[in-house]
XYZ file of C-alpha atoms in Angstrom:
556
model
C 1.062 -63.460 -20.418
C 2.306 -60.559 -19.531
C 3.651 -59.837 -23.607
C 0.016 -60.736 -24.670
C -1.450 -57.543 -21.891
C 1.238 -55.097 -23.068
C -0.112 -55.581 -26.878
C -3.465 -55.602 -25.737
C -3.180 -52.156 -24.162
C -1.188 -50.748 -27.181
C -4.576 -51.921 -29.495
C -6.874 -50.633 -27.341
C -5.508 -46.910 -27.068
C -5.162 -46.842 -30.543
C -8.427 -48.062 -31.118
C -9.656 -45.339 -29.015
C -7.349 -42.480 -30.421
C -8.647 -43.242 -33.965
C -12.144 -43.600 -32.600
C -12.166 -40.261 -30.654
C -10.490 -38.682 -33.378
C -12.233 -39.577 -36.285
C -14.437 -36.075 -36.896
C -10.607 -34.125 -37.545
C -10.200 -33.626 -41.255
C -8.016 -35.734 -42.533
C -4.935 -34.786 -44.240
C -6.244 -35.080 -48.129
C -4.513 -38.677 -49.435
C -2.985 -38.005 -52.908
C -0.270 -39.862 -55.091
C 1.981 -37.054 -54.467
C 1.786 -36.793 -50.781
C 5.504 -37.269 -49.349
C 6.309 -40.755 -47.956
C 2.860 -42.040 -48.309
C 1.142 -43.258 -45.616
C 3.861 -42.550 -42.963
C 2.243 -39.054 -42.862
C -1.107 -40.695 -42.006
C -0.470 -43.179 -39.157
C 3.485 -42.070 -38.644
C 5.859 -44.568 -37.475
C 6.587 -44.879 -33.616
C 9.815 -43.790 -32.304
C 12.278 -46.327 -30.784
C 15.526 -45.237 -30.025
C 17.304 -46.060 -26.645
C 17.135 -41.992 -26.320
C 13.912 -41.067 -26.174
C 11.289 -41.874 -23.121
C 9.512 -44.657 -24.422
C 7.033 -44.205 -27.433
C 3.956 -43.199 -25.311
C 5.976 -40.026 -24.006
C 4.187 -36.855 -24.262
C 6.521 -34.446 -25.707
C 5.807 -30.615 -24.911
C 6.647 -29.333 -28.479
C 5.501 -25.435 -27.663
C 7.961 -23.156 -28.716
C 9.825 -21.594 -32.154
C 11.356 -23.722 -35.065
C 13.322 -22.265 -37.457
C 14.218 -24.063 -40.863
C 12.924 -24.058 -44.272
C 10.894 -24.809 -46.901
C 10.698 -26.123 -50.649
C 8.446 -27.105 -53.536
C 8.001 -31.156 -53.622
C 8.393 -30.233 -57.435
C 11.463 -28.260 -57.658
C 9.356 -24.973 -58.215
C 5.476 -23.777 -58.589
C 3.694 -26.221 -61.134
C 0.094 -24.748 -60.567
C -1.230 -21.754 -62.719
C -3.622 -20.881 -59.667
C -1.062 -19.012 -57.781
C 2.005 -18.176 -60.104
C 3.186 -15.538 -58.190
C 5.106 -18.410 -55.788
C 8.049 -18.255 -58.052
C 10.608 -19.019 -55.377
C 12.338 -22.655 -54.990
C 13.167 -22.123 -51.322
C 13.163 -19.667 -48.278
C 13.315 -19.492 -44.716
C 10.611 -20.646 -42.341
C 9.585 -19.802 -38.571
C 7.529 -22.312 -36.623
C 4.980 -21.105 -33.512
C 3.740 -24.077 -31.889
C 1.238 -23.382 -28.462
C -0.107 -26.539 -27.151
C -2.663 -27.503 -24.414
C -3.756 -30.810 -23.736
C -7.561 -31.767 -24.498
C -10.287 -34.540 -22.900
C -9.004 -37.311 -25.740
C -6.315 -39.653 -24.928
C -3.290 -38.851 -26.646
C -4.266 -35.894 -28.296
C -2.898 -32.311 -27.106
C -4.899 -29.131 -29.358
C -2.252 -26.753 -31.191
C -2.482 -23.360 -32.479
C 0.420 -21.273 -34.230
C 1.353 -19.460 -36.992
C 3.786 -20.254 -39.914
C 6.141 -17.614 -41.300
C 7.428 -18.192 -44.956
C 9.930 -16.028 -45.734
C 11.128 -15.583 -49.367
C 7.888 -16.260 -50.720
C 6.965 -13.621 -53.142
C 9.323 -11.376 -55.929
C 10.536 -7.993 -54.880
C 7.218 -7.055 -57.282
C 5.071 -7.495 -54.215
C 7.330 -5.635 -51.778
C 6.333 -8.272 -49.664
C 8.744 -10.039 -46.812
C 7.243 -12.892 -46.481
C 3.253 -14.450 -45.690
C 2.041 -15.527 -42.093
C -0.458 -18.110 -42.092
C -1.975 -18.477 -38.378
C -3.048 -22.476 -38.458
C -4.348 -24.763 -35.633
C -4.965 -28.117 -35.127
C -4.275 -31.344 -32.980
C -1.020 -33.511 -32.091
C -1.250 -36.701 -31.616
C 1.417 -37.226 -29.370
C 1.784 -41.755 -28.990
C 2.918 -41.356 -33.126
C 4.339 -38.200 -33.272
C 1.839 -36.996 -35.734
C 1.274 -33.058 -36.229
C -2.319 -31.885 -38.081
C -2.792 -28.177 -38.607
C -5.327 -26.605 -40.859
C -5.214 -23.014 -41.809
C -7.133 -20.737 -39.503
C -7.293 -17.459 -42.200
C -9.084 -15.382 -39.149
C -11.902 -14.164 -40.772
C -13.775 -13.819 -37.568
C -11.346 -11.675 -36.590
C -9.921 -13.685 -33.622
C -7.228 -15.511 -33.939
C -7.148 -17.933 -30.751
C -4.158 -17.259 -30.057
C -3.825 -15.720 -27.052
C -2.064 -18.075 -24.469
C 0.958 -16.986 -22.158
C 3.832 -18.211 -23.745
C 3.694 -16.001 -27.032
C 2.927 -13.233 -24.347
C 6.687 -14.201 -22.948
C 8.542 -15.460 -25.193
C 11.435 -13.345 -26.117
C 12.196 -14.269 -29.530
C 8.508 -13.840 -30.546
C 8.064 -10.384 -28.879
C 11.291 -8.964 -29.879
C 11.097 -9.951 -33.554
C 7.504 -8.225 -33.153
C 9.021 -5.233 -31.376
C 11.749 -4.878 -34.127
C 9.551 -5.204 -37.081
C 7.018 -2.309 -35.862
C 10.221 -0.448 -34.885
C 12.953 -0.867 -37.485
C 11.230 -2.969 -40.524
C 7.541 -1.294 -41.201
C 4.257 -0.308 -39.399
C 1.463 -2.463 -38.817
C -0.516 -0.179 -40.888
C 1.573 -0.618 -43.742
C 1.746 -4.656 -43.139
C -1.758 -4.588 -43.561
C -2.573 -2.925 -46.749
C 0.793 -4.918 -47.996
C -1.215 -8.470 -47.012
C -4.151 -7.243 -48.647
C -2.704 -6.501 -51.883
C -0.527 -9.431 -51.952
C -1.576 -13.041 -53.477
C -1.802 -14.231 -49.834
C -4.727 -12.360 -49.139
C -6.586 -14.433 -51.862
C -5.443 -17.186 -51.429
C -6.944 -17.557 -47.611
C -9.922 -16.923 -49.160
C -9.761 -19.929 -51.732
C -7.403 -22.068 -50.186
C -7.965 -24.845 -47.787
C -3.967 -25.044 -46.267
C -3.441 -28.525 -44.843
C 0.215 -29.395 -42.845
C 1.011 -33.258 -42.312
C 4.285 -33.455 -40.157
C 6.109 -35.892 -37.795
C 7.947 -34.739 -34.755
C 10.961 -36.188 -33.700
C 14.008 -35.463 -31.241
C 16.608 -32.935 -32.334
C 20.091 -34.561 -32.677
C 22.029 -34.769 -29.448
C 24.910 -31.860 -30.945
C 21.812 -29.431 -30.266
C 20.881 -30.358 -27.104
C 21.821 -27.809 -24.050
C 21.310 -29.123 -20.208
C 17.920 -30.454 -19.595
C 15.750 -29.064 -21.757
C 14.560 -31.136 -25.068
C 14.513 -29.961 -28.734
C 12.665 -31.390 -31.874
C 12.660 -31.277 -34.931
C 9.505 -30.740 -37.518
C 9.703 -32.479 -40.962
C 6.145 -32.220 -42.920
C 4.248 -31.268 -45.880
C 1.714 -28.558 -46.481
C -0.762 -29.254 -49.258
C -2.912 -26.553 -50.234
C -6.361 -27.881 -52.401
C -8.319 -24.962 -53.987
C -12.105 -24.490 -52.147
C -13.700 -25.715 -55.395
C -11.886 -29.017 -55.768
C -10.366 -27.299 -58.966
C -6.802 -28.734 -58.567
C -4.096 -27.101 -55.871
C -3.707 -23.316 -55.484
C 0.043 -24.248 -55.096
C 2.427 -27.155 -55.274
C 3.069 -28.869 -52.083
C 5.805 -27.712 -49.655
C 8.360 -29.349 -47.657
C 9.118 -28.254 -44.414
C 11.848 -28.332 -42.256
C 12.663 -26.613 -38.952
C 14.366 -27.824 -35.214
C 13.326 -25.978 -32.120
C 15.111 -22.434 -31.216
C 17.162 -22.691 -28.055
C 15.555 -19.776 -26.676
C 18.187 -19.482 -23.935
C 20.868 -18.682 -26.473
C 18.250 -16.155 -27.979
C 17.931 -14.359 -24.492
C 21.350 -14.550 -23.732
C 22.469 -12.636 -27.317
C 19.877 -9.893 -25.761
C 21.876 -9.492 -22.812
C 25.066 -9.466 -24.336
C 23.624 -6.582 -26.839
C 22.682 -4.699 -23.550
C 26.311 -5.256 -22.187
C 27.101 -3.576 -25.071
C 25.009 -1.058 -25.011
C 25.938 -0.107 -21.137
C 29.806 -0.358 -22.067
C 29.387 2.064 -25.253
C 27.405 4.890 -22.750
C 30.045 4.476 -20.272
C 32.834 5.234 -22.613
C 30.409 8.062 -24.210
C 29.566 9.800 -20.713
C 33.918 9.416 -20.214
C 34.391 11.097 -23.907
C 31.787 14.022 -22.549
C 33.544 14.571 -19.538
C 36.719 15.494 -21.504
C 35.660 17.408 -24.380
C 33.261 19.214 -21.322
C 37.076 19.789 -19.868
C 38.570 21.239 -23.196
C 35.784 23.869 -23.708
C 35.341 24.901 -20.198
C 35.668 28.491 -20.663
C 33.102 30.779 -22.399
C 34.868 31.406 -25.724
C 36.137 27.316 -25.655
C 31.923 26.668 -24.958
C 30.764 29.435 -27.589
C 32.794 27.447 -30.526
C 30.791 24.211 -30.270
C 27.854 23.848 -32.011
C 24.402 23.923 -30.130
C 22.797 21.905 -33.111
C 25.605 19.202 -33.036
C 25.244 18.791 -29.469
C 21.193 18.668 -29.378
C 21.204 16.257 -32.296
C 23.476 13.823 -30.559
C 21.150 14.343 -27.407
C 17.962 13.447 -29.434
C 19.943 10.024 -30.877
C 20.283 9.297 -27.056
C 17.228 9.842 -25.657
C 14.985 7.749 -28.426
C 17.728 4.741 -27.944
C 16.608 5.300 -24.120
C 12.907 5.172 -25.232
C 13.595 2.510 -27.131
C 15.009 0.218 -24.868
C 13.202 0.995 -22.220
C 9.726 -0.110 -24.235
C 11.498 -3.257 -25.030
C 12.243 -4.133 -21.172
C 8.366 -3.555 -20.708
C 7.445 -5.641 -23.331
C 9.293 -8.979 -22.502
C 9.081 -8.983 -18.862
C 12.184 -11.609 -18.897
C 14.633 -9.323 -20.108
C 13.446 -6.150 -18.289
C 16.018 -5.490 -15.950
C 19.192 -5.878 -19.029
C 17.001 -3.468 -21.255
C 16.864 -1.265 -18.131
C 20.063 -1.084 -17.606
C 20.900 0.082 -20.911
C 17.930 2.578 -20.964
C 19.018 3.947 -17.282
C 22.627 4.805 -18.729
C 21.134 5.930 -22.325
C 19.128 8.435 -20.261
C 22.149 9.563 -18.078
C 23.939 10.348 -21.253
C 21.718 12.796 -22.265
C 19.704 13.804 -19.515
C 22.212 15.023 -16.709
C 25.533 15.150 -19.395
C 24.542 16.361 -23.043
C 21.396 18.940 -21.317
C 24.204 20.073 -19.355
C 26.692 20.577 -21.771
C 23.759 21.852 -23.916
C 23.249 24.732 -21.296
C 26.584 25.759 -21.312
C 26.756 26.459 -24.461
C 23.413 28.130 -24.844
C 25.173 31.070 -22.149
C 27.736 31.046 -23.908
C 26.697 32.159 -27.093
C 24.194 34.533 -24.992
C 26.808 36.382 -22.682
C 24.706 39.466 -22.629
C 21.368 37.675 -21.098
C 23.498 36.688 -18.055
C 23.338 40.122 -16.347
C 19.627 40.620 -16.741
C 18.603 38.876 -13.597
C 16.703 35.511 -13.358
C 13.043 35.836 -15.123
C 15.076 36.259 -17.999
C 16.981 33.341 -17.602
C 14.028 31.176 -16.637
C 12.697 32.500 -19.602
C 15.460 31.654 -22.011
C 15.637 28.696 -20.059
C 12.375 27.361 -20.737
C 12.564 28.413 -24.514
C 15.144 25.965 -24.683
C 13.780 22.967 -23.244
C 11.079 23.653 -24.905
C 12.437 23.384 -28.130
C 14.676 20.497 -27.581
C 11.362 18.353 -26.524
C 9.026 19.748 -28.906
C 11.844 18.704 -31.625
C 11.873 15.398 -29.765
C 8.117 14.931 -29.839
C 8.201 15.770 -33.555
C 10.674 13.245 -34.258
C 8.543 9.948 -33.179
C 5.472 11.601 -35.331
C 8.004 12.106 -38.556
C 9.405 8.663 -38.215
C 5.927 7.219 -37.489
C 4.715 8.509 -40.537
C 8.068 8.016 -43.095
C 8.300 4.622 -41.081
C 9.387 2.949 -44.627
C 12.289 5.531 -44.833
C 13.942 4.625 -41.707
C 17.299 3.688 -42.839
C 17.459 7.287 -44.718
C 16.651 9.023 -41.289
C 19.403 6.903 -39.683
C 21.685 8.341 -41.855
C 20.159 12.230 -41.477
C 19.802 11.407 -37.823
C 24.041 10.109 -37.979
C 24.983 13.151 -39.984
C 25.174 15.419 -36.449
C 28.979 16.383 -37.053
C 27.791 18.261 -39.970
C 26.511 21.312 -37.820
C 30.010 21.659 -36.127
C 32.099 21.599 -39.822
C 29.562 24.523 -41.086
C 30.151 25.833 -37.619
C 33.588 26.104 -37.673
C 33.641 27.372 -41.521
C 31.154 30.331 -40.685
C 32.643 31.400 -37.219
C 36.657 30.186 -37.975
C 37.176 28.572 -34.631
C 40.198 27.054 -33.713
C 39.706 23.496 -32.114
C 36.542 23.425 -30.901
C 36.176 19.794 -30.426
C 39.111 17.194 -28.944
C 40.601 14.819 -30.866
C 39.511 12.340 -28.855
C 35.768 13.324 -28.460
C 35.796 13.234 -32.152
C 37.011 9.614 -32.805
C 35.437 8.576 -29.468
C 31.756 9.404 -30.591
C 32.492 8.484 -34.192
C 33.255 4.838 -33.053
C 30.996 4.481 -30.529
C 27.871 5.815 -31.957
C 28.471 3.181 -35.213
C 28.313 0.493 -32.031
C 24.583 -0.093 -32.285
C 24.082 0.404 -36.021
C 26.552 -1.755 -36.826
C 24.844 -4.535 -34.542
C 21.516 -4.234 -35.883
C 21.637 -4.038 -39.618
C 25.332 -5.546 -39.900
C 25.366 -8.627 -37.650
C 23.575 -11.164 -39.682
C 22.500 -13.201 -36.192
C 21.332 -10.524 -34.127
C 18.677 -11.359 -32.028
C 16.472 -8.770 -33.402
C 15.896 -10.853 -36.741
C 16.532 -7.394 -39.056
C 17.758 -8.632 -42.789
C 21.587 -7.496 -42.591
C 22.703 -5.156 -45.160
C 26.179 -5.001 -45.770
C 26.024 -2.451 -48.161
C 23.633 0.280 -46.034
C 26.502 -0.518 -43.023
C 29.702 0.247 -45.525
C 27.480 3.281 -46.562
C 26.874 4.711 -42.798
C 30.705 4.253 -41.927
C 31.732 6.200 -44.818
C 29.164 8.858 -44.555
C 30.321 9.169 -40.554
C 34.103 8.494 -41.669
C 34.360 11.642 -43.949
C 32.231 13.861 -41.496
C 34.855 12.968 -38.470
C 38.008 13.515 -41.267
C 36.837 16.825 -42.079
C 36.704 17.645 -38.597
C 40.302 16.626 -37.889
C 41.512 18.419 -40.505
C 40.128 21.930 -39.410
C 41.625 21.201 -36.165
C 45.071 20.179 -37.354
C 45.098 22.751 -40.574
C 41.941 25.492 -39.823
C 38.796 25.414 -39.937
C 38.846 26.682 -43.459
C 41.869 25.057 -45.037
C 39.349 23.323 -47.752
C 37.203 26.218 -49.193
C 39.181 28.381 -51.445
C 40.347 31.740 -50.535
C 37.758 33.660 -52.949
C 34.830 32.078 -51.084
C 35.852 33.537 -47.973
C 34.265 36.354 -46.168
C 36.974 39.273 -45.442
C 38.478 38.565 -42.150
C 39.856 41.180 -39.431
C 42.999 41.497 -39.181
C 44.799 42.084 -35.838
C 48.073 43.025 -37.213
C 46.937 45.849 -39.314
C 49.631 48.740 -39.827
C 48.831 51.344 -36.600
C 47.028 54.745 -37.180
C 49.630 57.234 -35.235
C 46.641 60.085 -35.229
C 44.809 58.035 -32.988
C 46.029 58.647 -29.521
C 45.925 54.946 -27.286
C 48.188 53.916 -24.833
C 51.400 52.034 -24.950
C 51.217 49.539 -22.222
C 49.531 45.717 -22.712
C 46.880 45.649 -20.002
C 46.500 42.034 -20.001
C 50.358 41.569 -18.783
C 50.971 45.343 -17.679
C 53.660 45.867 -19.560
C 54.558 48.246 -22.256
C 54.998 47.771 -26.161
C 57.754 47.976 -28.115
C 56.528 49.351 -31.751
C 59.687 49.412 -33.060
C 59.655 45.356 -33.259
C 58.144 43.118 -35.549
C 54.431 44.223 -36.539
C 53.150 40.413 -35.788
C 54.377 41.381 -32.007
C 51.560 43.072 -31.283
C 47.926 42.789 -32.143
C 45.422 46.126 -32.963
C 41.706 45.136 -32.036
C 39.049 47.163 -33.888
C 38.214 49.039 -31.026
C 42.265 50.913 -31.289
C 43.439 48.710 -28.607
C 47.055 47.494 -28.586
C 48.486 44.275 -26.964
C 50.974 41.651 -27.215
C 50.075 38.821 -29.317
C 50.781 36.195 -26.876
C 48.819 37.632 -24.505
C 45.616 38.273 -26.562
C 45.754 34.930 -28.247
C 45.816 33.113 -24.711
C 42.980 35.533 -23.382
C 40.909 34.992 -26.924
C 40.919 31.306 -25.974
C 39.132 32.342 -22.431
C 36.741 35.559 -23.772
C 36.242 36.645 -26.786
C 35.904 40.825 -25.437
C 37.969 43.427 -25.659
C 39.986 43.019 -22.194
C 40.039 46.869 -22.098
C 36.380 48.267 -23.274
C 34.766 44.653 -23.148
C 33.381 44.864 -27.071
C 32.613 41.590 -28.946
C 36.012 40.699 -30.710
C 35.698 39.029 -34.134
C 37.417 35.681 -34.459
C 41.572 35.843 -34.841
C-alpha cells in the first residue's frame, strides 16, 4: 500500500513539473543530439551517495572544463571561423528558486576559450545565457541571452563576491586589456554576428563530482551537456554542436592561493625594506649618498607604489580577501612611502650641497619641486599605461629596467661602489618575485596565460643589468667602455709645480709631506693643495671638497 502511494506521488510531481513547464523552449530534438533522449527527460540519480533523487542541489558557482565539436571539428559553412577542435571552458551558474515545483531559474555566462585563430586577436567569446533547472532529473536548460536590451540580469550577490569571478575580472582590466578594447574586439569578431543570428541552446545533466574532489562539507558537480546552435532562419546550424565538460571550482583553494600570493608579497617587502636599510647604511655620508642615482631610486619607488595601488583596489573589490590584500598594500606603501622617499631625499641634498645653507623657503621650495615631480610622474604613469594598455608586458620590462640609470650613472660620474653587493642581488631577486608569479606560474589565481618565454626574457634583461653593476663595483665603473671613449680624467698625482708656493703639511692628518717619496704618496688637488693619499681617499669617500678651501673635487 504504502509502495503503490510512493509511485503515486513520484507521477503526480512529474505530471505537474511537465505541466507547469511546458511554455520553456524545448531543447530542439535532432538525430545528432548526444545520447538522445537522456538530454530530454535525463535519467534519475541513484547512488547510495547522493541524498535521495528529489534532493535539491545548489549548483551556483564556477565550473571549469572544456569543450569540443560532436564532429571532430566545424562542419557548417555559416560560421567557419570556429576552426578549433577543443579549448578551455568557464561555467557561471546563479540560481534562485521560482513558484514551480522542482524548478530553480538560472542565469550565467559561458566562457569559451580557444575559440577563434590568432587572426581575430580574440581570447576567447562570452555568451551570457539563462534558463531553468529542473532539479528532481538533474536537467540543465539555458538559452542564450545576447543582451540586446542592454541588461544582462545578472546582477545577484554571489558574482558580486565571489573571488575567482572578481579577480579574473580585476586581472583582465589590469594585466590582459581594457574594457574599451574588449568591446570593439567583440564587435569585430564572428561572435558579434552570430548573437544576432543564432539561437544558442545548452542541454546538460548535473551530477555529483567524484568523491577524490570533494573537500569537508561542501558538495561539487559536475556539468556534462551539449550546446546546439540553429541559425534564426531555420537555414541549418551556425555551428556544429559542442560538448561540454566542466566540475565545480573549489573556491576555497582559489582564495587560499590569494592569500598565499599575499604572504608572498608581505615576505618579499620585508626583505626589501631590510635590503634598504643596509644599502641606506653604506651610503650614509654625503659623497656615499651623491653616487646613487636619483632616477634609479625614484623608478624603483614608482614600481612600489602602483603594486600598493594595485593591491589595495583588489582588497576593495572582493570584500573576502580585503584584509590579505591589505596587508600586502600596507607594507608595499611602507616601502616606498617612509623608506625609498626617504632615501630619495637624501640623495636629492646630496647632490644639492650648496642649497643647504640658504635657509628653509628654499628648501621647502626644492622640497616641494620634488614631490611634485615624483607624483606628477606617478599620475602620468596610470594615464600612459591606460592608454598603451595592450603594451603592458613592454612597460614591465621599461618599468624593470631601473638599474640602468645607476650603470650610466656610474660611467658618467666614475663612482666607486655606489651600491652594496647585497642591495644589488637583494632587489634583483626580489623584485622578479611578483613577475615571476603572475605571468610564469601557470595556476595562479589570477587566470593570466603564462608565458614562459616573456619570464626567461625579463630575468635576462634584469640578470645582465645587475652583472654590469657588479662588475663596476669589483673592476670600476668604467672597466667596459674603451679607453678612447673616455672623457679626460684629473689626475691627483700630477708632477708638482715648485713656482707655486703651498704648504708642506697634510691638513687632514696634520702632518707633514715627504716629497722626496714615491709621487703616488701624495695627491695634488686642482686647487694646489697637497695631501697624503690615504688620507684624501678616506675623506673623498665622506665629501667630495677640498678639505682646505672647500671647492668641488672631481671624482679620483
Amino acid at each position: 500500500m504504502k509502495s503503490n502511494l510512493g509511485l503515486g506521488f513520484v507521477l503526480c510531481l512529474s505530471i505537474l513539473v511537465s505541466q507547469q513547464a511546458n511554455g520553456l523552449r524545448p531543447i530542439r530534438e535532432s538525430s545528432r543530439s548526444w545520447g538522445g533522449d537522456q538530454w530530454l527527460f535525463g535519467k534519475k540519480e541513484l547512488s547510495s551517495g547522493s541524498s535521495g533523487p528529489f534532493s535539491a542541489w545548489n549548483i551556483t558557482g564556477t565550473y571549469r572544463g572544456t569543450w569540443k565539436f560532436q564532429d571532430t571539428v566545424n562542419s557548417s559553412s555559416k560560421f567557419p571561423d570556429f576552426r578549433n577542435q577543443n579549448g578551455n571552458s568557464v561555467i557561471e551558474l546563479v540560481t534562485s528558486p521560482t513558484k514551480i515545483t522542482g524548478v530553480h531559474y538560472v542565469q550565467g555566462a559561458v566562457v569559451f576559450h580557444d575559440v577563434f585563430d590568432n587572426e581575430h586577436n580574440v581570447g576567447g567569446a562570452q555568451i551570457k545565457v539563462e534558463g531553468v533547472y529542473i532539479w528532481p532529473f538533474r536537467q540543465l536548460r539555458l538559452v542564450a541571452n545576447s543582451g540586446k536590451n542592454g541588461d544582462s540580469g545578472l546582477e545577484d550577490d554571489y558574482l558580486l563576491s565571489n573571488p575567482y569571478h572578481l579577480l579574473g575580472i580585476f586581472s583582465t582590466q589590469v594585466l590582459q586589456e581594457s574594457p574599451r578594447d574588449r568591446m570593439s574586439k567583440q564587435k569585430a569578431s564572428p561572435i558579434h554576428e552570430m548573437e544576432k543570428h543564432c539561437n544558442i541552446e545548452i542541454a546538460a545533466q548535473i551530477s555529483r563530482a567524484s568523491s577524490t574532489e570533494n573537500s569537508g562539507d561542501k558538495d561539487y558537480y559536475h556539468i556534462e551537456g551539449l550546446m546546439e546552435s540553429p541559425a534564426v532562419d531555420d537555414d541549418g546550424d551556425c555551428f556544429s554542436p559542442l560538448l561540454l565538460n566542466a566540475t565545480s571550482i573549489n573556491v576555497d583553494v582559489y582564495y587560499n592561493k590569494a592569500v598565499n600570493y599575499t604572504l608572498m608579497v608581505t615576505f618579499v617587502s620585508f626583505l626589501q625594506v631590510l635590503l634598504l636599510i643596509r644599502q641606506m647604511e653604506h651610503s650614509n655620508t654625503q659623497s656615499g649618498a651623491a653616487k646613487v642615482s636619483i632616477v634609479m631610486i625614484g623608478q624603483q619607488a614608482n614600481m612600489d607604489s602602483y603594486l600598493c595601488l594595485l593591491h589595495l583596489t583588489a582588497g576593495i573589490l572582493v570584500e573576502s580577501l580585503f584584509n590579505a590584500f591589505a596587508t600586502a598594500a600596507f607594507f608595499k606603501f611602507v616601502v616606498f612611502s617612509i623608506f625609498e622617499m626617504r632615501y630619495l631625499l637624501a640623495i636629492w641634498k646630496a647632490t644639492r650641497p650648496s642649497n643647504s645653507g640658504e635657509g628653509w623657503e628654499t628648501m621647502r621650495r626644492e622640497l616641494s619641486f620634488l614631490y611634485s615631480r615624483f607624483y606628477g610622474i606617478l599620475l602620468g604613469g596610470i594615464l600612459i599605461m591606460y592608454e598603451l594598455h595592450n603594451y603592458m608586458r613592454w612597460i614591465l620590462l621599461l618599468m624593470y629596467s631601473f638599474w640602468i640609470p645607476q650603470i650610466v650613472a656610474n660611467v658618467v660620474r666614475d663612482s666607486r661602489k655606489p651600491l652594496h653587493p647585497y642591495y644589488i642581488l637583494g632587489m634583483t631577486v626580489t623584485r622578479l618575485a611578483i613577475p615571476l608569479y603572475v605571468f610564469g606560474c601557470p595556476k595562479n589565481f589570477m587566470r593570466v596565460e603564462a608565458s614562459n618565454a616573456w619570464c626567461i626574457g625579463l630575468c635576462a634583461f634584469i640578470g645582465f643589468q645587475a652583472a654590469v653593476l657588479l662588475l663596476q663595483h669589483y673592476f670600476g665603473s668604467r672597466c667596459f667602455v674603451p679607453r678612447k671613449m673616455l672623457p679626460e680624467k684629473y689626475n691627483y698625482y700630477r708632477r708638482l709645480d715648485h713656482d707655486v708656493n703651498r704648504s708642506r703639511d697634510c691638513v687632514i692628518c696634520m702632518a707633514t709631506i715627504d716629497l722626496r717619496r714615491r709621487t703616488n704618496d701624495c695627491m695634488v688637488t686642482p686647487c694646489e693643495h697637497l695631501f697624503h693619499s690615504d688620507c684624501l681617499q678616506r675623506w673623498m669617500d665622506i665629501k667630495m671638497e677640498c678639505p682646505t678651501c672647500r671647492r668641488t673635487l672631481p671624482p679620483a
